[in-house]
CSV table of C-alpha atoms in Angstrom, one decimal:
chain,number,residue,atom,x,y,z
A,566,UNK,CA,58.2,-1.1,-116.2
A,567,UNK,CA,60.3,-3.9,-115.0
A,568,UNK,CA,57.1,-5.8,-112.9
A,569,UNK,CA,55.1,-8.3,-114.3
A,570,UNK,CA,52.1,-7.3,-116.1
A,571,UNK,CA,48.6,-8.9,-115.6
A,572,UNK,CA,46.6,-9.8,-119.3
A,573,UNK,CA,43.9,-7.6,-117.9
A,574,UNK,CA,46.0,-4.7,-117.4
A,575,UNK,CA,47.2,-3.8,-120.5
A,576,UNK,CA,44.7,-1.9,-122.2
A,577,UNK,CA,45.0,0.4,-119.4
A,578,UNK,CA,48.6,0.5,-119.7
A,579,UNK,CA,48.6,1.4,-123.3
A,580,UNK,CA,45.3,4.0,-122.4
A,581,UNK,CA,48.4,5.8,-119.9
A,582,UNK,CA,50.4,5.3,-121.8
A,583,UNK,CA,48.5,7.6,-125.3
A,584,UNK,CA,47.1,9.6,-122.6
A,585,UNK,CA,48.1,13.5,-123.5
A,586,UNK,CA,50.6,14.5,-120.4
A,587,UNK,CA,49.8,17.9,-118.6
A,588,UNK,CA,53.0,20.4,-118.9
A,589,UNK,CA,52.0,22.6,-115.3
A,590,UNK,CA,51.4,19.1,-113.7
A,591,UNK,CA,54.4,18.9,-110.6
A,592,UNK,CA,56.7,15.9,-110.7
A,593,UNK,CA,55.4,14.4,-107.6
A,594,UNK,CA,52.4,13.7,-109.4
A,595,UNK,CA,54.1,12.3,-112.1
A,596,UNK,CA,56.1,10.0,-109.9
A,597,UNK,CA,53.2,9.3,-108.2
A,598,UNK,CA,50.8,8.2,-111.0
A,599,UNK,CA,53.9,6.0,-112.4
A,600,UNK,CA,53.9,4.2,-109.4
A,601,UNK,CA,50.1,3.7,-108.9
A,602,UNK,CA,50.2,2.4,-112.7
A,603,UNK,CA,53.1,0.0,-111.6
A,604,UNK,CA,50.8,-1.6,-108.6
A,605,UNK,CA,47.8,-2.0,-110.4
A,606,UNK,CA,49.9,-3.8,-113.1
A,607,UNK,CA,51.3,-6.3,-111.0
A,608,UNK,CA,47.9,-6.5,-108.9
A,609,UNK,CA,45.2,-6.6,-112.0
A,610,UNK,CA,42.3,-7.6,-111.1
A,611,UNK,CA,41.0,-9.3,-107.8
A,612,UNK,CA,40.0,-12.8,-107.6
A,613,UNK,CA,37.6,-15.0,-106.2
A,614,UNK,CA,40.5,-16.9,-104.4
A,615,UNK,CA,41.0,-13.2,-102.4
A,616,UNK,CA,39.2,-13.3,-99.5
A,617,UNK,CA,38.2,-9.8,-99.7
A,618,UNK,CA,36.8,-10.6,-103.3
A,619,UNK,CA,35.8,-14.5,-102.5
A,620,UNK,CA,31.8,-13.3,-103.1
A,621,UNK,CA,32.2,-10.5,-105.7
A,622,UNK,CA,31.7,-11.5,-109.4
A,623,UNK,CA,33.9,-9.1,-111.4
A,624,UNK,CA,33.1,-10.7,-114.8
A,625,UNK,CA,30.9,-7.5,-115.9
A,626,UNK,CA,34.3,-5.9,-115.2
A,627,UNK,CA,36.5,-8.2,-117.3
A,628,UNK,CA,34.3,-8.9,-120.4
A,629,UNK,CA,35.4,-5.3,-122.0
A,630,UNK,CA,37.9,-2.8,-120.9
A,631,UNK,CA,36.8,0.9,-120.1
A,632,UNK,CA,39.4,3.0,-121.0
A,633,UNK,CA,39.3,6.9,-119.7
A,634,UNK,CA,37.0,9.4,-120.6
A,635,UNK,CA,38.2,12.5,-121.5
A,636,UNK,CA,37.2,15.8,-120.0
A,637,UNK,CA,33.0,16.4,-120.7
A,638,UNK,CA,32.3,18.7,-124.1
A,639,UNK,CA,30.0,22.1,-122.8
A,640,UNK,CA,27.1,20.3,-124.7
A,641,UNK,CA,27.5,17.4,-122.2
A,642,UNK,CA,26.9,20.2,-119.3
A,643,UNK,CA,23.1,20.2,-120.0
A,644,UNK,CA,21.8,17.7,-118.1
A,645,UNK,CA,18.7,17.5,-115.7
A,646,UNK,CA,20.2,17.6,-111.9
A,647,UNK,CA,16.7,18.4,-110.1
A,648,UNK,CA,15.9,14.8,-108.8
A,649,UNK,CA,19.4,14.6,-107.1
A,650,UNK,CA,19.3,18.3,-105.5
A,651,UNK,CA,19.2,18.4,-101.6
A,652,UNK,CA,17.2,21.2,-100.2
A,653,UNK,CA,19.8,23.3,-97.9
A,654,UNK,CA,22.5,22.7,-99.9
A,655,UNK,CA,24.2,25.6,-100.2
A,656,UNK,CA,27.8,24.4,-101.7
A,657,UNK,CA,27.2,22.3,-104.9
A,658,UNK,CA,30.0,20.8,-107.3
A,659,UNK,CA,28.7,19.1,-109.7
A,660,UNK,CA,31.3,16.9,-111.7
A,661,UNK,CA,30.9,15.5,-115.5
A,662,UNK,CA,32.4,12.2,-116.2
A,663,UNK,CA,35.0,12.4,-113.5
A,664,UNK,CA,35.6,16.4,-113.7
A,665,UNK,CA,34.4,19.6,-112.2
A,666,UNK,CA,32.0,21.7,-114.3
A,667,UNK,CA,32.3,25.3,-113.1
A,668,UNK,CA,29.3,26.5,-114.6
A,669,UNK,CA,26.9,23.9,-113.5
A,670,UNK,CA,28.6,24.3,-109.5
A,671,UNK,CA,27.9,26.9,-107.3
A,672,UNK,CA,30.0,27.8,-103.7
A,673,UNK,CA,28.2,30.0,-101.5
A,674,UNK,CA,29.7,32.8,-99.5
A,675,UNK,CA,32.5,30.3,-97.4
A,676,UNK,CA,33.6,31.2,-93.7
A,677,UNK,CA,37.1,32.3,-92.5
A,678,UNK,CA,39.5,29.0,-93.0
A,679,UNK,CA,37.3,26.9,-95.5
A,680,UNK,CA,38.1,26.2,-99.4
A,681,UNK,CA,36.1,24.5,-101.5
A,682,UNK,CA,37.1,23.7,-105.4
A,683,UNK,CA,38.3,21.0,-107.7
A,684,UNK,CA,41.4,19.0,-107.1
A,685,UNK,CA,42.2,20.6,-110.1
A,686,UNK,CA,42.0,23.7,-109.2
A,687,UNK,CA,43.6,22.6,-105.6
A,688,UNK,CA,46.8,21.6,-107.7
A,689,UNK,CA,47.2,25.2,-109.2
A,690,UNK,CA,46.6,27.6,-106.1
A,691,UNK,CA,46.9,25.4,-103.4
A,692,UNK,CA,49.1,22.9,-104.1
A,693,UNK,CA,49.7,21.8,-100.4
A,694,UNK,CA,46.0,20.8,-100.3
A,695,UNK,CA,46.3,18.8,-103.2
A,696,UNK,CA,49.3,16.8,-101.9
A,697,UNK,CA,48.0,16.0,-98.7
A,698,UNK,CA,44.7,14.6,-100.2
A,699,UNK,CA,47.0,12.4,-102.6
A,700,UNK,CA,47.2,8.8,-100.9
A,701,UNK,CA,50.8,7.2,-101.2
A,702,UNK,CA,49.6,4.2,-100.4
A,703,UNK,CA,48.3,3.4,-103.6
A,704,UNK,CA,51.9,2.3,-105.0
A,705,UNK,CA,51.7,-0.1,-101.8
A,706,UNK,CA,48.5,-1.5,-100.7
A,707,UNK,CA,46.8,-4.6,-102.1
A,708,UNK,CA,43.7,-2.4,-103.7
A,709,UNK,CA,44.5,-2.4,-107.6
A,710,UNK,CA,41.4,-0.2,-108.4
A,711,UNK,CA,42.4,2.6,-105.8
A,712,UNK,CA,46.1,2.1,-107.8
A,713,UNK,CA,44.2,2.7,-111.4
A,714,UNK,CA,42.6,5.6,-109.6
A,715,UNK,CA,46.0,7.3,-108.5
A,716,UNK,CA,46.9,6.7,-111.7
A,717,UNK,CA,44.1,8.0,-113.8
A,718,UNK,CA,42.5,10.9,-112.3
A,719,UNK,CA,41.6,13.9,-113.3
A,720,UNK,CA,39.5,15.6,-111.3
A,721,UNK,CA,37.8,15.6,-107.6
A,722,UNK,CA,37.0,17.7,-105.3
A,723,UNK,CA,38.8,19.5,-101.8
A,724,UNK,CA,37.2,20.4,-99.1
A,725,UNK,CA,39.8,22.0,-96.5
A,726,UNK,CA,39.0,23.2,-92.9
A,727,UNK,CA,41.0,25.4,-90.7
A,728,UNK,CA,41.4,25.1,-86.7
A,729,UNK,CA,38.1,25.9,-85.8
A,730,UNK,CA,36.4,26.4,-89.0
A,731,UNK,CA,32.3,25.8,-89.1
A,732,UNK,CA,30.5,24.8,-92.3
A,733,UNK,CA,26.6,25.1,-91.5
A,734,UNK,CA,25.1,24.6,-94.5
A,735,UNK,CA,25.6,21.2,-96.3
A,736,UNK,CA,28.3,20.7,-99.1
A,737,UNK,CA,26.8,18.8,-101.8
A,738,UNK,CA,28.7,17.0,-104.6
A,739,UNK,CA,26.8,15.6,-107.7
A,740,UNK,CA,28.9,12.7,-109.8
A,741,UNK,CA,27.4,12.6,-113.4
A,742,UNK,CA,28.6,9.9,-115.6
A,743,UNK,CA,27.6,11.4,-119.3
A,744,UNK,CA,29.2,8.3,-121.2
A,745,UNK,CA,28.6,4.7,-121.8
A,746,UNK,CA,31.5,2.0,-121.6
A,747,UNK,CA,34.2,4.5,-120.3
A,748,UNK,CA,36.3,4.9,-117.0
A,749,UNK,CA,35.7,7.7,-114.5
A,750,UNK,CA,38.2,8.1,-111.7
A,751,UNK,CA,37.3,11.0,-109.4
A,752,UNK,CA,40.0,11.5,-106.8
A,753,UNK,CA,38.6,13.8,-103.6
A,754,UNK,CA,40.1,14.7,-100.1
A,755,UNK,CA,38.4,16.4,-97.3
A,756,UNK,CA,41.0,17.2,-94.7
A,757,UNK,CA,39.5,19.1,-91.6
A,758,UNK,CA,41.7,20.9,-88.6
A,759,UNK,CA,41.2,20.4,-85.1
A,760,UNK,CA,37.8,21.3,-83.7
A,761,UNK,CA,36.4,22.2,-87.3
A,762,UNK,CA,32.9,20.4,-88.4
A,763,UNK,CA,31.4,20.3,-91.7
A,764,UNK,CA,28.3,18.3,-93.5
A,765,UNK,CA,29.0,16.3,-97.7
A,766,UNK,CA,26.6,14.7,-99.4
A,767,UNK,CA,27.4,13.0,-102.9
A,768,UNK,CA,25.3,11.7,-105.4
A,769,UNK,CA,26.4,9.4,-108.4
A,770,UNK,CA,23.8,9.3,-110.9
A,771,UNK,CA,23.9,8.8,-114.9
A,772,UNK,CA,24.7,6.6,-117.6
A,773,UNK,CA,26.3,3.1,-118.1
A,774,UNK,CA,30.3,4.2,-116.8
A,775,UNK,CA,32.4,2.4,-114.6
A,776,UNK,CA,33.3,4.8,-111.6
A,777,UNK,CA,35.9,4.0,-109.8
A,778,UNK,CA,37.1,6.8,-107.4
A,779,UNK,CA,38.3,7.5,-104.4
A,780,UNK,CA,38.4,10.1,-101.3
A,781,UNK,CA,41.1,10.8,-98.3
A,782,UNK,CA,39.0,11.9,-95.2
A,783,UNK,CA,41.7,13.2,-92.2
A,784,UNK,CA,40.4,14.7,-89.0
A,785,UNK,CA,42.2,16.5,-86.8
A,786,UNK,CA,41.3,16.6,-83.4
A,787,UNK,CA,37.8,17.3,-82.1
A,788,UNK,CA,36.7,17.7,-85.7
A,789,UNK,CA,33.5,16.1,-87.1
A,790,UNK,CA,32.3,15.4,-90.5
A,791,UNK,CA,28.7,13.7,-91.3
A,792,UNK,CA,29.3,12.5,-94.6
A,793,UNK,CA,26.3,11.0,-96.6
A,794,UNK,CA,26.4,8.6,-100.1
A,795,UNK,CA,24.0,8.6,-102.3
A,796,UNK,CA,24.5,6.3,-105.1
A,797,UNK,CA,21.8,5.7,-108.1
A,798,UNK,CA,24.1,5.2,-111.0
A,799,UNK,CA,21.9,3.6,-114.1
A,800,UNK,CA,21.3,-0.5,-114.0
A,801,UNK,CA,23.8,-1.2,-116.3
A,802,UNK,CA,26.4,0.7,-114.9
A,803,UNK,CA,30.0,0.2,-112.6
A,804,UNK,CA,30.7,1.6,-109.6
A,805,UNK,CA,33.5,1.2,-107.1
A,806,UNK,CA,34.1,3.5,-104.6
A,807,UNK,CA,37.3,3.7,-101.6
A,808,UNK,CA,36.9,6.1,-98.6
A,809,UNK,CA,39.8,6.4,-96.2
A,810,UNK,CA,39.4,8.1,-93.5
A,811,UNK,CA,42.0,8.5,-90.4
A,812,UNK,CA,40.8,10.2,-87.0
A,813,UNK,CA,42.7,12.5,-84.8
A,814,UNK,CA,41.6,12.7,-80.7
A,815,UNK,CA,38.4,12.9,-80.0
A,816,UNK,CA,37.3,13.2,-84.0
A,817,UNK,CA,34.0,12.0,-85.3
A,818,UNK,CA,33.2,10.6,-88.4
A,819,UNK,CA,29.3,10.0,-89.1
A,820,UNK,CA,29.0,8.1,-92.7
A,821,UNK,CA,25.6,6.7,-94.5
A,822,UNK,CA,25.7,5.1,-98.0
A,823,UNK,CA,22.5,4.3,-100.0
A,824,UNK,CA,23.5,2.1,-102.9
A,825,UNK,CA,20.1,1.4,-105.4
A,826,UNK,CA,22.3,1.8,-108.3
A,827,UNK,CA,24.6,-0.2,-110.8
A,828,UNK,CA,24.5,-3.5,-112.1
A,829,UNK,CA,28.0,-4.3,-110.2
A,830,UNK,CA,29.0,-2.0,-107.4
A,831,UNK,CA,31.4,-2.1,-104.3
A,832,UNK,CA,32.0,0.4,-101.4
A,833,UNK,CA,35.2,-0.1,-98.8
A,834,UNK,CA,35.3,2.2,-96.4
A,835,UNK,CA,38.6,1.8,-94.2
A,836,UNK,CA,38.9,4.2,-90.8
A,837,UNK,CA,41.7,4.4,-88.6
A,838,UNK,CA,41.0,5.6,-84.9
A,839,UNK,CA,44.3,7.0,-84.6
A,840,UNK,CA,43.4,9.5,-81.8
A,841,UNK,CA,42.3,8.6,-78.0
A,842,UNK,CA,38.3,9.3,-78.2
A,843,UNK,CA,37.5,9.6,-81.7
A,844,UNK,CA,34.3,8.3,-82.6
A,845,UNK,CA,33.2,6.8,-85.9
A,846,UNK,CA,29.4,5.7,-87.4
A,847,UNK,CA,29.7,3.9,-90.5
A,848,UNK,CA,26.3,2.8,-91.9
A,849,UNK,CA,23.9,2.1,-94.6
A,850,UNK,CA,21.9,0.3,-96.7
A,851,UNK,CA,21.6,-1.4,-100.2
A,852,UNK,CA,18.4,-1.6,-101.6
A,853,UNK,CA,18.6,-4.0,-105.3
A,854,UNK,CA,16.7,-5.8,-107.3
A,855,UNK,CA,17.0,-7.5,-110.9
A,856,UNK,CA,20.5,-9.4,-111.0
A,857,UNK,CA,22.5,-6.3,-108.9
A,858,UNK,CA,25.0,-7.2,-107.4
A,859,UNK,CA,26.5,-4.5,-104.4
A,860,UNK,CA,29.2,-5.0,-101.8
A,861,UNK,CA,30.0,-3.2,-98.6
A,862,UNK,CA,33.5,-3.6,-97.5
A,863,UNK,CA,34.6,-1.9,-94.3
A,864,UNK,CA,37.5,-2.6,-91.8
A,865,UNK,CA,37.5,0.0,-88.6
A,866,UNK,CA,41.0,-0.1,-87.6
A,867,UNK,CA,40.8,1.1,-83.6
A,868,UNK,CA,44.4,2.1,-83.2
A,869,UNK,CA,44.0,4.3,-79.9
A,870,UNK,CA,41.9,4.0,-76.8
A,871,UNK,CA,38.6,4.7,-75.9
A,872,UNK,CA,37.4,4.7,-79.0
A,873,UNK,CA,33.5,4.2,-80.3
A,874,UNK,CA,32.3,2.6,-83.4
A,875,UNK,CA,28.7,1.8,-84.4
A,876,UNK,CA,28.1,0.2,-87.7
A,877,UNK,CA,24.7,-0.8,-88.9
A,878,UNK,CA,24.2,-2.3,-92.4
A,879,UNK,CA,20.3,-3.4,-93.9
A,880,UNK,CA,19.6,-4.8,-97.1
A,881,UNK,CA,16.2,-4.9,-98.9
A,882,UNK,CA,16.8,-7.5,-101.9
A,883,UNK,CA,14.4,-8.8,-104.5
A,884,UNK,CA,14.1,-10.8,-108.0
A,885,UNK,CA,18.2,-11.9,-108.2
A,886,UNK,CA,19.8,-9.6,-106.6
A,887,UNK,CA,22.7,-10.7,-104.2
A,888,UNK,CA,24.5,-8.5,-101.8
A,889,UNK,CA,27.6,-8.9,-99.7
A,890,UNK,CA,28.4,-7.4,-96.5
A,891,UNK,CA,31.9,-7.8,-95.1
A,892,UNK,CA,32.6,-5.6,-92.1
A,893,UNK,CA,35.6,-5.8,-89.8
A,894,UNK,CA,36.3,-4.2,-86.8
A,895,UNK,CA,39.8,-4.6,-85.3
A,896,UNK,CA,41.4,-3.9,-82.3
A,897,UNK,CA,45.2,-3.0,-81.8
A,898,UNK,CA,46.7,-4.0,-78.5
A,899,UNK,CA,46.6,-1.0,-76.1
A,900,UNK,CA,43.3,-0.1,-77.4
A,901,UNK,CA,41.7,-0.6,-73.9
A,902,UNK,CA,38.4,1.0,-73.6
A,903,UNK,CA,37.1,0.6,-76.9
A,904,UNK,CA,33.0,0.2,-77.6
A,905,UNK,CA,32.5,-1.0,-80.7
A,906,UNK,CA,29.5,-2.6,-82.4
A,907,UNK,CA,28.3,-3.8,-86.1
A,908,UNK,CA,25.4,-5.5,-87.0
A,909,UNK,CA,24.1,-6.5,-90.6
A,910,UNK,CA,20.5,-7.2,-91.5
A,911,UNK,CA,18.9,-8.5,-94.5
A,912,UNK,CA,15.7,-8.6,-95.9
A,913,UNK,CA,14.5,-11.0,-98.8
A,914,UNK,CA,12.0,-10.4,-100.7
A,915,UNK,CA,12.4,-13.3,-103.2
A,916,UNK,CA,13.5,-16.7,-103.1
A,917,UNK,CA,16.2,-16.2,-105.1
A,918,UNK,CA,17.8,-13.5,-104.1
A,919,UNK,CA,20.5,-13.9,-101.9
A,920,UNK,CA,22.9,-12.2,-99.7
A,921,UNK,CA,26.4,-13.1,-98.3
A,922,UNK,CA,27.3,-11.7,-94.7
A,923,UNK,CA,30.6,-11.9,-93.1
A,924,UNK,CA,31.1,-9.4,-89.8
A,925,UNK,CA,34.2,-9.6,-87.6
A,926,UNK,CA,36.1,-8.5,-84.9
A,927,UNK,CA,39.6,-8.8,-84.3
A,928,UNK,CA,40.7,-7.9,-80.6
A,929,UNK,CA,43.6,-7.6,-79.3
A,930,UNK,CA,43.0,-5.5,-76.3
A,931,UNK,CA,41.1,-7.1,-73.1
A,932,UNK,CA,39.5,-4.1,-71.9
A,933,UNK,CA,37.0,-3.5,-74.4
A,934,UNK,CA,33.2,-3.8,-75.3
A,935,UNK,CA,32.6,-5.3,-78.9
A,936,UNK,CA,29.7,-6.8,-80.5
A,937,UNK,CA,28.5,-7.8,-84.5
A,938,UNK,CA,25.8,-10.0,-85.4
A,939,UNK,CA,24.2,-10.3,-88.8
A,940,UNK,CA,20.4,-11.5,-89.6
A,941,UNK,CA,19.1,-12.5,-92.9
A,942,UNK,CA,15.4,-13.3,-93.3
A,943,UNK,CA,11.5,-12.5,-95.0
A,944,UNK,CA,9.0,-9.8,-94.1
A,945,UNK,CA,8.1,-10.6,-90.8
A,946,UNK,CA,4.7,-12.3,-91.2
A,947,UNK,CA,3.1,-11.6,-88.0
A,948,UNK,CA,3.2,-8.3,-88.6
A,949,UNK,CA,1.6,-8.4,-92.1
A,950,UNK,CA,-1.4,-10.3,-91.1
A,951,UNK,CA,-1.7,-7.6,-88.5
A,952,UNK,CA,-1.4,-4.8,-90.9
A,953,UNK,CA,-4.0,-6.8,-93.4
A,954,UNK,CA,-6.4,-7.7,-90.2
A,955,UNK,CA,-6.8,-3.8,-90.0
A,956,UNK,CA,-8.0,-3.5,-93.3
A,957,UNK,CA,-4.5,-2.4,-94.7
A,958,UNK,CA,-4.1,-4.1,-98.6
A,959,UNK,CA,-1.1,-6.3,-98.5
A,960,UNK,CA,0.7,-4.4,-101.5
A,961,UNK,CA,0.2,-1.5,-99.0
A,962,UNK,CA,1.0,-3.9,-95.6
A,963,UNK,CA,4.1,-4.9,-97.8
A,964,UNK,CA,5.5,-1.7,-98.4
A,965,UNK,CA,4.5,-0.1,-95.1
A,966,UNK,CA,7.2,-3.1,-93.6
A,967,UNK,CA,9.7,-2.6,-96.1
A,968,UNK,CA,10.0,1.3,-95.7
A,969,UNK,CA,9.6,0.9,-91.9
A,970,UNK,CA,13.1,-1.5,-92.1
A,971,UNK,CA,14.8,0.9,-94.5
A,972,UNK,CA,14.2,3.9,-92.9
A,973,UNK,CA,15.1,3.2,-89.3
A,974,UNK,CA,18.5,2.5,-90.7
A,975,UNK,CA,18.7,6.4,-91.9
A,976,UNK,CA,16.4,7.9,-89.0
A,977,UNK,CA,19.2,6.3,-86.6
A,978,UNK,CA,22.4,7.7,-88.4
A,979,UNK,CA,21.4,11.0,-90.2
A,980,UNK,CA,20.5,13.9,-87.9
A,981,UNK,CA,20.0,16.7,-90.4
A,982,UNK,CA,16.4,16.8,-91.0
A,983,UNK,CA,16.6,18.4,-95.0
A,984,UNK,CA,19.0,15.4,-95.9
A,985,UNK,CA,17.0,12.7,-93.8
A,986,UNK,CA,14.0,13.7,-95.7
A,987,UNK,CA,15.6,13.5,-99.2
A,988,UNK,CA,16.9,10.0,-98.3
A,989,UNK,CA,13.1,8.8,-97.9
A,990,UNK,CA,12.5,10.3,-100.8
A,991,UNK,CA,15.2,7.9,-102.7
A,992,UNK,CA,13.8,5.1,-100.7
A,993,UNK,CA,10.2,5.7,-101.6
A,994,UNK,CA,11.5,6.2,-105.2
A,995,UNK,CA,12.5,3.1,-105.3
A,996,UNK,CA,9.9,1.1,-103.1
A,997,UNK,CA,7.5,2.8,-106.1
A,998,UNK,CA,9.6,0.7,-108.7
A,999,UNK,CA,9.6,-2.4,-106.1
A,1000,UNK,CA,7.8,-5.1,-107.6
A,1001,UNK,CA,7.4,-6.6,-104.1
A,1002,UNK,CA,5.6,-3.7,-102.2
């Protein structure tokens, strides 16, 4: 490796480099791990001098290194999974430490055109599929962690949809991390043909890991994917997380990501609107308390005309938490006709919590509609003396504000009733645990 290597680097380079090599795996694999190892040596870690990174605090991150975890022992494989099951779900994965556990998954009866396995798997029977959900552009892009990932990995998951293929029932993917002070680096692709439509949900739950993983989304034309994140990792845990997601004509892409979890966590989500029509809803919201610290990243990259993006963010934040939104929303020249809007709202429930919120747009087209705003503020105080003057407690008034402003965010995004109803049920979880409600 002729590049020059970051300090923080090299325990992962010498953790690749002891790593046992797999015989059956194909050379472009090979080549391509190399030169995701080779990026995230020269890149190492972000810093605050990034703008991307000016408000993250990666120092949990840099205090130890967390080399790989190795594939989960069966005794690992016993693990309680009822508080993270979605009723209606009737594809489940479940994945240990960064890898598929067949006998904890279980893949219903799948129509004509779908497949459903482990990247794995993918790489011994359907090679293709594996290929196409492995991102070249981690030996080129400025994101070191997505490079450690292409490096790394393991495991993930494939979700593959034919012309026309029709997933009813939801696909649900539980993350388990089973280890303390180790590296998980699931690597996942859902690539859907024109007109197909299908439903994920994925959980990440468990111990004190770092997760760091990453998932390809490509939709062909007139194909539509609602695509829900649910993550409630322990408090003293890691969690980073890249989705990229390209969109053919007239393609929607529906995402919401609940983040309670993690001491440090960060979620970029990057779509390109590649195709005339395509429509993309990227939303959420982070819920923390204690010293958490979360970031949502997201750049909508609207690359073809007449376009839509809607993008709504909230935050609930308490004790001294801080979040970070950055959200940007950019528009190529030719785009004409785009609609796009983002908006980011905070709630703080503590003086000294605190939340840093950055939206943009970036247009370059002059027949367009585009809009972002961002508001950051207390429990609205008019309405709690109401709530209190009708004989309403003000722990109750409280909380009866504070679900009201978390939930509108999910009753706005997520249509299917069985997985709107187990997103409240996180939410109230964690209002129950609030000590500010």
């Amino acid at each position: 490796m002729s590049t020059i290597i970051k300090q923080e680097a090299a325990p992962y380079l010498e953790a690749f480099q002891s790593r046992e090599s797999d015989a059956a795996e194909p050379d472009w694999l090979r080549d391509r791990r190399a030169a995701a190892l080779e990026r995230f040596a020269s890149l190492g870690f972000p810093t605050r001098r990034e703008e991307p990174w000016r408000f993250t605090n990666l120092a949990p991150l840099a205090r130890e290194a967390y080399p790989p975890a190795p594939p989960p022992k069966p005794s690992k494989s016993r693990l309680p999974l009822e508080p993270y099951l979605v009723a209606g779900a009737a594809h489940r994965i479940v994945m240990i430490d960064g890898y598929v556990v067949p006998e904890l998954s279980a893949i219903g009866r799948l129509p004509k055109g779908a497949w459903l396995g482990s990247t794995a798997r993918a790489l011994a029977e359907r090679p293709d599929l594996a290929e196409a959900g492995y991102d070249e552009r981690d030996a080129t892009s400025a994101q070191p962690f997505a490079a450690l990932n292409g490096a790394f990995f393991g495991d993930g998951f494939v979700l593959a949809l034919a012309a026309g293929a029709v997933l009813e029932e939801l696909v649900e993917v539980i993350h388990v991390a089973s280890t303390v002070g180790r590296s998980l680096h699931p690597r996942s692709a859902v690539i859907a043909g024109a007109g197909s439509r299908a439903t994920l949900v994925e959980t990440f739950c468990g111990a004190g890991a770092w997760t760091n993983g990453v998932l390809r989304i490509e939709l062909g034309a007139d194909a539509s994917l609602d695509h829900v994140r649910i993550q409630d990792e322990a408090l003293d845990a890691i969690h980073f997380g890249v989705t990229r997601a390209r969109l053919g004509r007239g393609a929607r892409y529906e995402s919401f990501t609940l983040t309670t979890g993690a001491r440090l966590s960060r979620q970029d989500v990057q779509v390109v609107i590649e195709g005339e029509g395509a429509r993309c809803g990227v939303n959420g919201a982070y819920l923390l308390r204690g010293q958490q610290e979360a970031t949502t990243a997201t750049v909508i990259d609207h690359a073809a005309p007449g376009g839509t993006t809607r993008e709504v963010f909230k935050g609930v934040l308490e004790d001294r938490a801080h979040g970070v939104f950055l959200g940007r929303i950019a528009v190529r020249p030719g785009a004409d006709k785009t609609d796009a809007h983002q908006l980011n709202r905070n709630l703080l429930l503590s003086p000294r919590a605190a939340v840093d919120t950055k939206p943009e747009l970036e247009i370059f087209a002059d027949d367009v509609k585009c809009s972002h705003g961002a508001t950051v503020g207390d429990l609205d105080e008019a309405a709690l003396f109401y709530l209190c003057s009708r004989g309403i407690d003000e722990t109750a008034a409280r909380r009866l504000l504070i679900e009201a402003f978390a939930t509108d965010a999910i009753e706005a995004t997520v249509s299917v009733g069985d997985l709107a109803a187990h997103l409240r049920r996180c939410l109230g979880v964690w209002l129950e645990q609030s000590g500010s409600a």
